[in-house]
Amino acid sequence: MTVVVTGSASGIGAATSNALRAAGSEVVGVDLRDADIIADLSSSEGAQSAVDAVLDRCGGVLDGVVLCAGLGPHVPDPRLIIAVNYHGTVALLDGLFPALQKGANPAAVVVSSVASTHVTWDENPIAAGGEDAALAAAGEYGGALAYAWSKNAVTVNVRKRAAEWAGAGVRLNTVAPGSIDTPLLQGGLDDPRFGEAIRNFTAPIPRRGTPDEIASLILYLLGPQAGFVHGAQFMIDGGVDALTRPTKF
Ligand code: NAI
């Protein structure tokens, strides 16, 4: 099984790459550094160059795609957060779809976030392409908004592809982690705007998740046991979603 993993150099992407290799898959990692394919997914040119390099390397045939590359709310430029988390992710998804259609039992998993539920698509400025104007009004917490909008948009865009992708024989799901111990989370903890709130919030399971726990769910979703699982979002958050939105699912 040949699987592309973006964000493979760190955190959830690295754990997923390791787990896939341990299970016998061939992994093609894509990242800014320390990867098989070095690409910057924050621009359409960078995303296209990643797609071209992946297709070249795998001969136009892929069995799995896992899109982990992303930036956290603490990153100073909120536009960059939307560029990587949303535009770059969707560009890879669509660019690699033809190769997945030629794969064996093909499936893709996109790493979204519990933050995808912090806004609705109706109030998400990305829906109408109005994110720049909305960010101009957002002030110092623009990064948190950009993060929630980008993750909401990515989940919506996965769900909107459910009919077309199933028709082509390719399964597609999202995972939505809560706080997971990675450099991205550490960036938030170190940021005076967000650190205290992250530290003070306790999930029903009172610890942070590990990248390996997310990797386990991703491997399940890629595999044959998940053959009827499609267009779904899986919360993996120690119970945060159930705690904060018990009536919404
Ligand atoms: P991480 O910072 O450990 O890994 C992210 C990887 O994405 C890094 O290797 C980085 O180089 C890569 N990346 C960033 N910008 C890129 C670009 N322009 N082009 C190519 N690669 C780029 O972070 P983590 O936590 O493993 O994040 C993985 C995904 O999980 C992200 O999409 C994140 O939003 C999501 N997530 C993480 C949570 C957490 O608490 N750690 C919670 C919910 C979602």
PDB file of C-alpha atoms and ligand atoms in Angstrom:
ATOM      1  CA  MET A   1       0.000   0.000   0.000  1.00  0.00           C
ATOM      2  CA  THR A   2       1.436   3.401  -0.999  1.00  0.00           C
ATOM      3  CA  VAL A   3       0.289   6.313   1.165  1.00  0.00           C
ATOM      4  CA  VAL A   4       1.074  10.029   0.989  1.00  0.00           C
ATOM      5  CA  VAL A   5       1.317  11.824   4.334  1.00  0.00           C
ATOM      6  CA  THR A   6       1.591  15.610   4.485  1.00  0.00           C
ATOM      7  CA  GLY A   7       3.088  17.180   7.584  1.00  0.00           C
ATOM      8  CA  SER A   8       5.161  14.014   7.889  1.00  0.00           C
ATOM      9  CA  ALA A   9       8.114  15.686   9.630  1.00  0.00           C
ATOM     10  CA  SER A  10       6.402  16.294  12.976  1.00  0.00           C
ATOM     11  CA  GLY A  11       3.636  15.442  15.417  1.00  0.00           C
ATOM     12  CA  ILE A  12       0.611  13.560  14.088  1.00  0.00           C
ATOM     13  CA  GLY A  13       2.024  13.260  10.551  1.00  0.00           C
ATOM     14  CA  ALA A  14       5.270  11.745  11.831  1.00  0.00           C
ATOM     15  CA  ALA A  15       3.419   9.301  14.113  1.00  0.00           C
ATOM     16  CA  THR A  16       1.126   8.295  11.243  1.00  0.00           C
ATOM     17  CA  SER A  17       4.093   7.782   8.890  1.00  0.00           C
ATOM     18  CA  ASN A  18       5.822   5.588  11.478  1.00  0.00           C
ATOM     19  CA  ALA A  19       2.685   3.528  12.119  1.00  0.00           C
ATOM     20  CA  LEU A  20       2.077   3.050   8.392  1.00  0.00           C
ATOM     21  CA  ARG A  21       5.673   1.947   7.794  1.00  0.00           C
ATOM     22  CA  ALA A  22       5.467  -0.463  10.749  1.00  0.00           C
ATOM     23  CA  ALA A  23       2.338  -1.937   9.134  1.00  0.00           C
ATOM     24  CA  GLY A  24       4.235  -2.498   5.878  1.00  0.00           C
ATOM     25  CA  SER A  25       3.078   0.487   3.817  1.00  0.00           C
ATOM     26  CA  GLU A  26       5.274   2.591   1.611  1.00  0.00           C
ATOM     27  CA  VAL A  27       5.020   6.203   2.822  1.00  0.00           C
ATOM     28  CA  VAL A  28       5.689   9.285   0.723  1.00  0.00           C
ATOM     29  CA  GLY A  29       6.134  12.161   3.157  1.00  0.00           C
ATOM     30  CA  VAL A  30       5.519  15.789   2.179  1.00  0.00           C
ATOM     31  CA  ASP A  31       6.668  18.669   4.364  1.00  0.00           C
ATOM     32  CA  LEU A  32       8.675  21.882   4.488  1.00  0.00           C
ATOM     33  CA  ARG A  33      11.704  19.884   5.684  1.00  0.00           C
ATOM     34  CA  ASP A  34      12.867  16.337   6.514  1.00  0.00           C
ATOM     35  CA  ALA A  35      10.538  14.711   3.986  1.00  0.00           C
ATOM     36  CA  ASP A  36      10.645  12.724   0.738  1.00  0.00           C
ATOM     37  CA  ILE A  37       9.067  15.684  -1.019  1.00  0.00           C
ATOM     38  CA  ILE A  38       9.864  19.188   0.155  1.00  0.00           C
ATOM     39  CA  ALA A  39       7.013  21.572  -0.617  1.00  0.00           C
ATOM     40  CA  ASP A  40       5.374  24.665   0.821  1.00  0.00           C
ATOM     41  CA  LEU A  41       1.626  24.026   0.813  1.00  0.00           C
ATOM     42  CA  SER A  42       0.794  27.659   1.654  1.00  0.00           C
ATOM     43  CA  SER A  43       0.658  28.699  -2.005  1.00  0.00           C
ATOM     44  CA  SER A  44      -1.182  27.204  -4.970  1.00  0.00           C
ATOM     45  CA  GLU A  45       2.158  26.840  -6.793  1.00  0.00           C
ATOM     46  CA  GLY A  46       3.671  24.995  -3.822  1.00  0.00           C
ATOM     47  CA  ALA A  47       0.656  22.704  -3.520  1.00  0.00           C
ATOM     48  CA  GLN A  48       0.743  21.949  -7.251  1.00  0.00           C
ATOM     49  CA  SER A  49       4.457  21.192  -7.104  1.00  0.00           C
ATOM     50  CA  ALA A  50       3.753  18.732  -4.260  1.00  0.00           C
ATOM     51  CA  VAL A  51       0.986  17.044  -6.274  1.00  0.00           C
ATOM     52  CA  ASP A  52       3.260  16.798  -9.345  1.00  0.00           C
ATOM     53  CA  ALA A  53       6.146  15.362  -7.321  1.00  0.00           C
ATOM     54  CA  VAL A  54       3.893  12.814  -5.582  1.00  0.00           C
ATOM     55  CA  LEU A  55       2.342  11.658  -8.867  1.00  0.00           C
ATOM     56  CA  ASP A  56       5.777  11.362 -10.398  1.00  0.00           C
ATOM     57  CA  ARG A  57       7.074   9.317  -7.480  1.00  0.00           C
ATOM     58  CA  CYS A  58       4.088   6.951  -7.201  1.00  0.00           C
ATOM     59  CA  GLY A  59       3.526   6.506 -10.937  1.00  0.00           C
ATOM     60  CA  GLY A  60       0.078   8.107 -10.730  1.00  0.00           C
ATOM     61  CA  VAL A  61      -1.327   5.407  -8.402  1.00  0.00           C
ATOM     62  CA  LEU A  62      -2.012   5.864  -4.668  1.00  0.00           C
ATOM     63  CA  ASP A  63      -3.797   3.675  -2.117  1.00  0.00           C
ATOM     64  CA  GLY A  64      -3.994   6.243   0.669  1.00  0.00           C
ATOM     65  CA  VAL A  65      -3.679   9.955   1.402  1.00  0.00           C
ATOM     66  CA  VAL A  66      -3.365  11.460   4.892  1.00  0.00           C
ATOM     67  CA  LEU A  67      -3.367  15.249   5.091  1.00  0.00           C
ATOM     68  CA  CYS A  68      -1.878  16.416   8.402  1.00  0.00           C
ATOM     69  CA  ALA A  69       0.113  19.530   7.426  1.00  0.00           C
ATOM     70  CA  GLY A  70      -1.209  22.494   9.351  1.00  0.00           C
ATOM     71  CA  LEU A  71      -0.486  25.565  11.445  1.00  0.00           C
ATOM     72  CA  GLY A  72      -1.857  26.399  14.891  1.00  0.00           C
ATOM     73  CA  PRO A  73      -3.785  29.492  16.060  1.00  0.00           C
ATOM     74  CA  HIS A  74      -0.625  31.073  17.524  1.00  0.00           C
ATOM     75  CA  VAL A  75       1.006  31.605  14.104  1.00  0.00           C
ATOM     76  CA  PRO A  76       1.354  35.386  13.665  1.00  0.00           C
ATOM     77  CA  ASP A  77      -0.145  35.663  10.159  1.00  0.00           C
ATOM     78  CA  PRO A  78      -3.741  34.376  10.197  1.00  0.00           C
ATOM     79  CA  ARG A  79      -3.838  34.353   6.381  1.00  0.00           C
ATOM     80  CA  LEU A  80      -1.054  31.775   6.408  1.00  0.00           C
ATOM     81  CA  ILE A  81      -3.128  29.555   8.714  1.00  0.00           C
ATOM     82  CA  ILE A  82      -6.019  29.591   6.220  1.00  0.00           C
ATOM     83  CA  ALA A  83      -3.627  29.115   3.282  1.00  0.00           C
ATOM     84  CA  VAL A  84      -2.091  25.917   4.689  1.00  0.00           C
ATOM     85  CA  ASN A  85      -4.968  24.425   6.707  1.00  0.00           C
ATOM     86  CA  TYR A  86      -7.675  25.035   4.134  1.00  0.00           C
ATOM     87  CA  HIS A  87      -6.440  25.977   0.636  1.00  0.00           C
ATOM     88  CA  GLY A  88      -3.342  23.741   0.692  1.00  0.00           C
ATOM     89  CA  THR A  89      -5.282  20.805   2.108  1.00  0.00           C
ATOM     90  CA  VAL A  90      -8.103  20.990  -0.444  1.00  0.00           C
ATOM     91  CA  ALA A  91      -5.589  21.450  -3.294  1.00  0.00           C
ATOM     92  CA  LEU A  92      -3.808  18.221  -2.292  1.00  0.00           C
ATOM     93  CA  LEU A  93      -7.104  16.391  -1.839  1.00  0.00           C
ATOM     94  CA  ASP A  94      -8.347  17.263  -5.310  1.00  0.00           C
ATOM     95  CA  GLY A  95      -4.933  16.980  -6.957  1.00  0.00           C
ATOM     96  CA  LEU A  96      -4.400  13.436  -5.641  1.00  0.00           C
ATOM     97  CA  PHE A  97      -7.988  12.206  -6.231  1.00  0.00           C
ATOM     98  CA  PRO A  98      -7.259  10.815  -9.745  1.00  0.00           C
ATOM     99  CA  ALA A  99      -4.323   8.778  -8.381  1.00  0.00           C
ATOM    100  CA  LEU A 100      -6.483   7.405  -5.545  1.00  0.00           C
ATOM    101  CA  GLN A 101      -9.099   6.256  -8.055  1.00  0.00           C
ATOM    102  CA  LYS A 102      -6.477   3.907  -9.507  1.00  0.00           C
ATOM    103  CA  GLY A 103      -5.432   2.521  -6.086  1.00  0.00           C
ATOM    104  CA  ALA A 104      -6.411  -0.649  -4.204  1.00  0.00           C
ATOM    105  CA  ASN A 105      -9.222  -0.101  -1.621  1.00  0.00           C
ATOM    106  CA  PRO A 106      -8.294   3.591  -1.663  1.00  0.00           C
ATOM    107  CA  ALA A 107      -9.070   5.999   1.167  1.00  0.00           C
ATOM    108  CA  ALA A 108      -8.090   9.446   2.384  1.00  0.00           C
ATOM    109  CA  VAL A 109      -8.116  10.969   5.871  1.00  0.00           C
ATOM    110  CA  VAL A 110      -7.904  14.689   6.559  1.00  0.00           C
ATOM    111  CA  VAL A 111      -6.868  15.972   9.979  1.00  0.00           C
ATOM    112  CA  SER A 112      -9.367  18.656  10.971  1.00  0.00           C
ATOM    113  CA  SER A 113      -9.905  19.676  14.620  1.00  0.00           C
ATOM    114  CA  VAL A 114     -12.517  20.040  17.352  1.00  0.00           C
ATOM    115  CA  ALA A 115     -12.169  23.721  16.393  1.00  0.00           C
ATOM    116  CA  SER A 116     -14.111  22.881  13.207  1.00  0.00           C
ATOM    117  CA  THR A 117     -17.264  22.957  15.355  1.00  0.00           C
ATOM    118  CA  HIS A 118     -16.489  26.322  16.993  1.00  0.00           C
ATOM    119  CA  VAL A 119     -18.089  28.117  14.033  1.00  0.00           C
ATOM    120  CA  THR A 120     -20.821  27.101  11.605  1.00  0.00           C
ATOM    121  CA  TRP A 121     -20.430  27.134   7.839  1.00  0.00           C
ATOM    122  CA  ASP A 122     -23.211  29.793   7.675  1.00  0.00           C
ATOM    123  CA  GLU A 123     -21.088  32.198   9.727  1.00  0.00           C
ATOM    124  CA  ASN A 124     -17.731  31.144   8.237  1.00  0.00           C
ATOM    125  CA  PRO A 125     -16.364  33.978   6.051  1.00  0.00           C
ATOM    126  CA  ILE A 126     -14.384  31.460   3.960  1.00  0.00           C
ATOM    127  CA  ALA A 127     -17.751  30.253   2.596  1.00  0.00           C
ATOM    128  CA  ALA A 128     -18.176  33.509   0.664  1.00  0.00           C
ATOM    129  CA  GLY A 129     -14.468  34.291   0.236  1.00  0.00           C
ATOM    130  CA  GLY A 130     -14.691  37.108   2.788  1.00  0.00           C
ATOM    131  CA  GLU A 131     -11.939  35.969   5.162  1.00  0.00           C
ATOM    132  CA  ASP A 132      -9.537  38.860   4.458  1.00  0.00           C
ATOM    133  CA  ALA A 133     -12.136  41.488   5.414  1.00  0.00           C
ATOM    134  CA  ALA A 134     -13.202  39.465   8.468  1.00  0.00           C
ATOM    135  CA  LEU A 135      -9.575  39.100   9.590  1.00  0.00           C
ATOM    136  CA  ALA A 136      -8.963  42.826   9.234  1.00  0.00           C
ATOM    137  CA  ALA A 137     -11.631  43.333  11.919  1.00  0.00           C
ATOM    138  CA  ALA A 138     -10.477  40.476  14.167  1.00  0.00           C
ATOM    139  CA  GLY A 139      -7.516  42.055  15.971  1.00  0.00           C
ATOM    140  CA  GLU A 140      -5.042  40.021  18.012  1.00  0.00           C
ATOM    141  CA  TYR A 141      -7.251  36.931  18.204  1.00  0.00           C
ATOM    142  CA  GLY A 142      -7.424  36.640  14.402  1.00  0.00           C
ATOM    143  CA  GLY A 143      -5.294  33.491  14.544  1.00  0.00           C
ATOM    144  CA  ALA A 144      -7.852  31.637  16.667  1.00  0.00           C
ATOM    145  CA  LEU A 145     -10.659  32.659  14.316  1.00  0.00           C
ATOM    146  CA  ALA A 146      -8.621  31.799  11.211  1.00  0.00           C
ATOM    147  CA  TYR A 147      -7.862  28.383  12.719  1.00  0.00           C
ATOM    148  CA  ALA A 148     -11.528  27.616  13.469  1.00  0.00           C
ATOM    149  CA  TRP A 149     -12.672  28.886  10.050  1.00  0.00           C
ATOM    150  CA  SER A 150      -9.972  26.880   8.235  1.00  0.00           C
ATOM    151  CA  LYS A 151     -10.855  23.652  10.061  1.00  0.00           C
ATOM    152  CA  ASN A 152     -14.606  24.191   9.628  1.00  0.00           C
ATOM    153  CA  ALA A 153     -14.049  24.803   5.898  1.00  0.00           C
ATOM    154  CA  VAL A 154     -11.892  21.717   5.503  1.00  0.00           C
ATOM    155  CA  THR A 155     -14.463  19.464   7.209  1.00  0.00           C
ATOM    156  CA  VAL A 156     -17.296  20.933   5.127  1.00  0.00           C
ATOM    157  CA  ASN A 157     -15.291  20.433   1.940  1.00  0.00           C
ATOM    158  CA  VAL A 158     -14.595  16.808   2.802  1.00  0.00           C
ATOM    159  CA  ARG A 159     -18.289  16.178   3.480  1.00  0.00           C
ATOM    160  CA  LYS A 160     -19.301  17.906   0.241  1.00  0.00           C
ATOM    161  CA  ARG A 161     -17.123  15.433  -1.697  1.00  0.00           C
ATOM    162  CA  ALA A 162     -18.776  12.342  -0.158  1.00  0.00           C
ATOM    163  CA  ALA A 163     -21.076  11.529  -3.109  1.00  0.00           C
ATOM    164  CA  GLU A 164     -18.506  12.119  -5.860  1.00  0.00           C
ATOM    165  CA  TRP A 165     -15.714  10.233  -4.070  1.00  0.00           C
ATOM    166  CA  ALA A 166     -17.916   7.253  -3.171  1.00  0.00           C
ATOM    167  CA  GLY A 167     -19.028   7.127  -6.811  1.00  0.00           C
ATOM    168  CA  ALA A 168     -15.346   6.843  -7.749  1.00  0.00           C
ATOM    169  CA  GLY A 169     -14.731   4.126  -5.133  1.00  0.00           C
ATOM    170  CA  VAL A 170     -12.618   6.269  -2.799  1.00  0.00           C
ATOM    171  CA  ARG A 171     -13.486   6.676   0.900  1.00  0.00           C
ATOM    172  CA  LEU A 172     -12.854  10.009   2.599  1.00  0.00           C
ATOM    173  CA  ASN A 173     -13.160  10.974   6.275  1.00  0.00           C
ATOM    174  CA  THR A 174     -11.877  13.519   8.782  1.00  0.00           C
ATOM    175  CA  VAL A 175     -10.485  13.118  12.268  1.00  0.00           C
ATOM    176  CA  ALA A 176     -11.014  15.983  14.703  1.00  0.00           C
ATOM    177  CA  PRO A 177      -8.450  15.900  17.521  1.00  0.00           C
ATOM    178  CA  GLY A 178      -8.617  17.812  20.780  1.00  0.00           C
ATOM    179  CA  SER A 179      -5.366  18.825  22.505  1.00  0.00           C
ATOM    180  CA  ILE A 180      -2.581  16.523  21.348  1.00  0.00           C
ATOM    181  CA  ASP A 181       1.019  16.737  22.597  1.00  0.00           C
ATOM    182  CA  THR A 182       2.890  18.031  19.539  1.00  0.00           C
ATOM    183  CA  PRO A 183       5.063  21.046  18.672  1.00  0.00           C
ATOM    184  CA  LEU A 184       1.920  22.758  17.334  1.00  0.00           C
ATOM    185  CA  LEU A 185       0.209  22.553  20.731  1.00  0.00           C
ATOM    186  CA  GLN A 186       3.430  23.645  22.440  1.00  0.00           C
ATOM    187  CA  GLY A 187       3.364  26.758  20.236  1.00  0.00           C
ATOM    188  CA  GLY A 188      -0.058  27.595  21.687  1.00  0.00           C
ATOM    189  CA  LEU A 189       1.054  26.866  25.260  1.00  0.00           C
ATOM    190  CA  ASP A 190       4.023  29.195  24.821  1.00  0.00           C
ATOM    191  CA  ASP A 191       1.846  32.019  23.452  1.00  0.00           C
ATOM    192  CA  PRO A 192       0.710  34.491  26.158  1.00  0.00           C
ATOM    193  CA  ARG A 193      -2.623  34.974  24.348  1.00  0.00           C
ATOM    194  CA  PHE A 194      -3.589  31.270  24.458  1.00  0.00           C
ATOM    195  CA  GLY A 195      -1.291  29.448  26.914  1.00  0.00           C
ATOM    196  CA  GLU A 196      -3.292  29.908  30.102  1.00  0.00           C
ATOM    197  CA  ALA A 197      -6.620  28.982  28.499  1.00  0.00           C
ATOM    198  CA  ILE A 198      -5.129  25.768  27.054  1.00  0.00           C
ATOM    199  CA  ARG A 199      -3.532  24.879  30.409  1.00  0.00           C
ATOM    200  CA  ASN A 200      -6.715  25.581  32.403  1.00  0.00           C
ATOM    201  CA  PHE A 201      -9.071  23.575  30.191  1.00  0.00           C
ATOM    202  CA  THR A 202      -9.468  19.970  31.290  1.00  0.00           C
ATOM    203  CA  ALA A 203     -11.055  17.339  29.085  1.00  0.00           C
ATOM    204  CA  PRO A 204     -13.263  14.625  30.677  1.00  0.00           C
ATOM    205  CA  ILE A 205     -10.255  12.344  30.173  1.00  0.00           C
ATOM    206  CA  PRO A 206      -7.899  14.677  32.043  1.00  0.00           C
ATOM    207  CA  ARG A 207      -4.785  14.542  29.920  1.00  0.00           C
ATOM    208  CA  ARG A 208      -3.625  15.441  26.439  1.00  0.00           C
ATOM    209  CA  GLY A 209      -3.775  12.931  23.618  1.00  0.00           C
ATOM    210  CA  THR A 210      -0.695  11.483  21.961  1.00  0.00           C
ATOM    211  CA  PRO A 211       0.139  11.585  18.248  1.00  0.00           C
ATOM    212  CA  ASP A 212       0.172   7.765  18.283  1.00  0.00           C
ATOM    213  CA  GLU A 213      -3.472   7.706  19.400  1.00  0.00           C
ATOM    214  CA  ILE A 214      -4.470   9.839  16.397  1.00  0.00           C
ATOM    215  CA  ALA A 215      -2.328   7.667  14.110  1.00  0.00           C
ATOM    216  CA  SER A 216      -4.217   4.555  15.300  1.00  0.00           C
ATOM    217  CA  LEU A 217      -7.557   6.065  14.281  1.00  0.00           C
ATOM    218  CA  ILE A 218      -6.149   7.202  10.939  1.00  0.00           C
ATOM    219  CA  LEU A 219      -4.830   3.704  10.186  1.00  0.00           C
ATOM    220  CA  TYR A 220      -8.228   2.217  11.023  1.00  0.00           C
ATOM    221  CA  LEU A 221      -9.945   4.690   8.668  1.00  0.00           C
ATOM    222  CA  LEU A 222      -7.513   3.860   5.854  1.00  0.00           C
ATOM    223  CA  GLY A 223      -7.961   0.125   6.272  1.00  0.00           C
ATOM    224  CA  PRO A 224     -10.475  -2.473   5.065  1.00  0.00           C
ATOM    225  CA  GLN A 225     -12.241  -2.688   8.464  1.00  0.00           C
ATOM    226  CA  ALA A 226     -13.564   0.822   7.754  1.00  0.00           C
ATOM    227  CA  GLY A 227     -15.028  -0.175   4.382  1.00  0.00           C
ATOM    228  CA  PHE A 228     -18.461   1.403   5.084  1.00  0.00           C
ATOM    229  CA  VAL A 229     -17.122   4.492   6.893  1.00  0.00           C
ATOM    230  CA  HIS A 230     -17.329   7.499   4.599  1.00  0.00           C
ATOM    231  CA  GLY A 231     -17.919  11.252   4.797  1.00  0.00           C
ATOM    232  CA  ALA A 232     -17.683  11.108   8.583  1.00  0.00           C
ATOM    233  CA  GLN A 233     -15.860  13.225  11.140  1.00  0.00           C
ATOM    234  CA  PHE A 234     -14.381  11.396  14.137  1.00  0.00           C
ATOM    235  CA  MET A 235     -13.866  13.392  17.316  1.00  0.00           C
ATOM    236  CA  ILE A 236     -10.783  12.147  19.181  1.00  0.00           C
ATOM    237  CA  ASP A 237     -10.666  14.614  22.022  1.00  0.00           C
ATOM    238  CA  GLY A 238     -10.931  12.891  25.410  1.00  0.00           C
ATOM    239  CA  GLY A 239     -14.630  13.831  25.543  1.00  0.00           C
ATOM    240  CA  VAL A 240     -14.339  17.592  24.901  1.00  0.00           C
ATOM    241  CA  ASP A 241     -17.034  17.687  22.233  1.00  0.00           C
ATOM    242  CA  ALA A 242     -19.465  15.708  24.397  1.00  0.00           C
ATOM    243  CA  LEU A 243     -18.708  18.016  27.338  1.00  0.00           C
ATOM    244  CA  THR A 244     -19.139  21.292  25.478  1.00  0.00           C
ATOM    245  CA  ARG A 245     -21.899  20.373  22.988  1.00  0.00           C
ATOM    246  CA  PRO A 246     -23.827  17.411  24.445  1.00  0.00           C
ATOM    247  CA  THR A 247     -26.930  18.045  22.320  1.00  0.00           C
ATOM    248  CA  LYS A 248     -25.155  18.782  19.025  1.00  0.00           C
ATOM    249  CA  PHE A 249     -23.971  15.877  16.874  1.00  0.00           C
TER     250      PHE A 249
HETATM  251  P1  NAI B   1       3.097  19.799  14.056  1.00  0.00           P
HETATM  252  O1  NAI B   1       3.479  21.233  14.076  1.00  0.00           O
HETATM  253  O2  NAI B   1       3.808  18.842  14.935  1.00  0.00           O
HETATM  254  O3  NAI B   1       3.153  19.236  12.561  1.00  0.00           O
HETATM  255  C1  NAI B   1       2.630  19.973  11.481  1.00  0.00           C
HETATM  256  C2  NAI B   1       3.508  19.731  10.272  1.00  0.00           C
HETATM  257  O4  NAI B   1       2.953  20.492   9.171  1.00  0.00           O
HETATM  258  C3  NAI B   1       4.961  20.218  10.475  1.00  0.00           C
HETATM  259  O5  NAI B   1       5.880  19.197  10.150  1.00  0.00           O
HETATM  260  C4  NAI B   1       5.067  21.397   9.529  1.00  0.00           C
HETATM  261  O6  NAI B   1       6.359  21.579   8.967  1.00  0.00           O
HETATM  262  C5  NAI B   1       4.024  21.045   8.456  1.00  0.00           C
HETATM  263  N1  NAI B   1       3.652  22.258   7.726  1.00  0.00           N
HETATM  264  C6  NAI B   1       3.279  23.446   8.259  1.00  0.00           C
HETATM  265  N2  NAI B   1       3.151  24.363   7.288  1.00  0.00           N
HETATM  266  C7  NAI B   1       3.438  23.739   6.114  1.00  0.00           C
HETATM  267  C8  NAI B   1       3.498  24.169   4.770  1.00  0.00           C
HETATM  268  N3  NAI B   1       3.276  25.453   4.424  1.00  0.00           N
HETATM  269  N4  NAI B   1       3.829  23.268   3.818  1.00  0.00           N
HETATM  270  C9  NAI B   1       4.111  21.982   4.154  1.00  0.00           C
HETATM  271  N5  NAI B   1       4.072  21.519   5.414  1.00  0.00           N
HETATM  272  C10 NAI B   1       3.747  22.390   6.390  1.00  0.00           C
HETATM  273  O7  NAI B   1       1.534  19.783  14.383  1.00  0.00           O
HETATM  274  P2  NAI B   1       0.486  18.614  14.671  1.00  0.00           P
HETATM  275  O8  NAI B   1      -0.105  18.907  15.976  1.00  0.00           O
HETATM  276  O9  NAI B   1       1.048  17.294  14.384  1.00  0.00           O
HETATM  277  O10 NAI B   1      -0.602  18.998  13.577  1.00  0.00           O
HETATM  278  C11 NAI B   1      -1.035  18.120  12.550  1.00  0.00           C
HETATM  279  C12 NAI B   1      -2.467  18.493  12.211  1.00  0.00           C
HETATM  280  O11 NAI B   1      -3.293  18.220  13.333  1.00  0.00           O
HETATM  281  C13 NAI B   1      -2.664  19.968  11.880  1.00  0.00           C
HETATM  282  O12 NAI B   1      -3.513  20.080  10.760  1.00  0.00           O
HETATM  283  C14 NAI B   1      -3.324  20.512  13.125  1.00  0.00           C
HETATM  284  O13 NAI B   1      -4.137  21.623  12.849  1.00  0.00           O
HETATM  285  C15 NAI B   1      -4.142  19.311  13.563  1.00  0.00           C
HETATM  286  N6  NAI B   1      -4.543  19.350  14.960  1.00  0.00           N
HETATM  287  C16 NAI B   1      -3.598  19.352  15.960  1.00  0.00           C
HETATM  288  C17 NAI B   1      -4.002  19.428  17.273  1.00  0.00           C
HETATM  289  C18 NAI B   1      -3.036  19.444  18.413  1.00  0.00           C
HETATM  290  O14 NAI B   1      -3.456  19.694  19.569  1.00  0.00           O
HETATM  291  N7  NAI B   1      -1.760  19.172  18.187  1.00  0.00           N
HETATM  292  C19 NAI B   1      -5.444  19.511  17.631  1.00  0.00           C
HETATM  293  C20 NAI B   1      -6.323  19.471  16.515  1.00  0.00           C
HETATM  294  C21 NAI B   1      -5.885  19.396  15.230  1.00  0.00           C
END
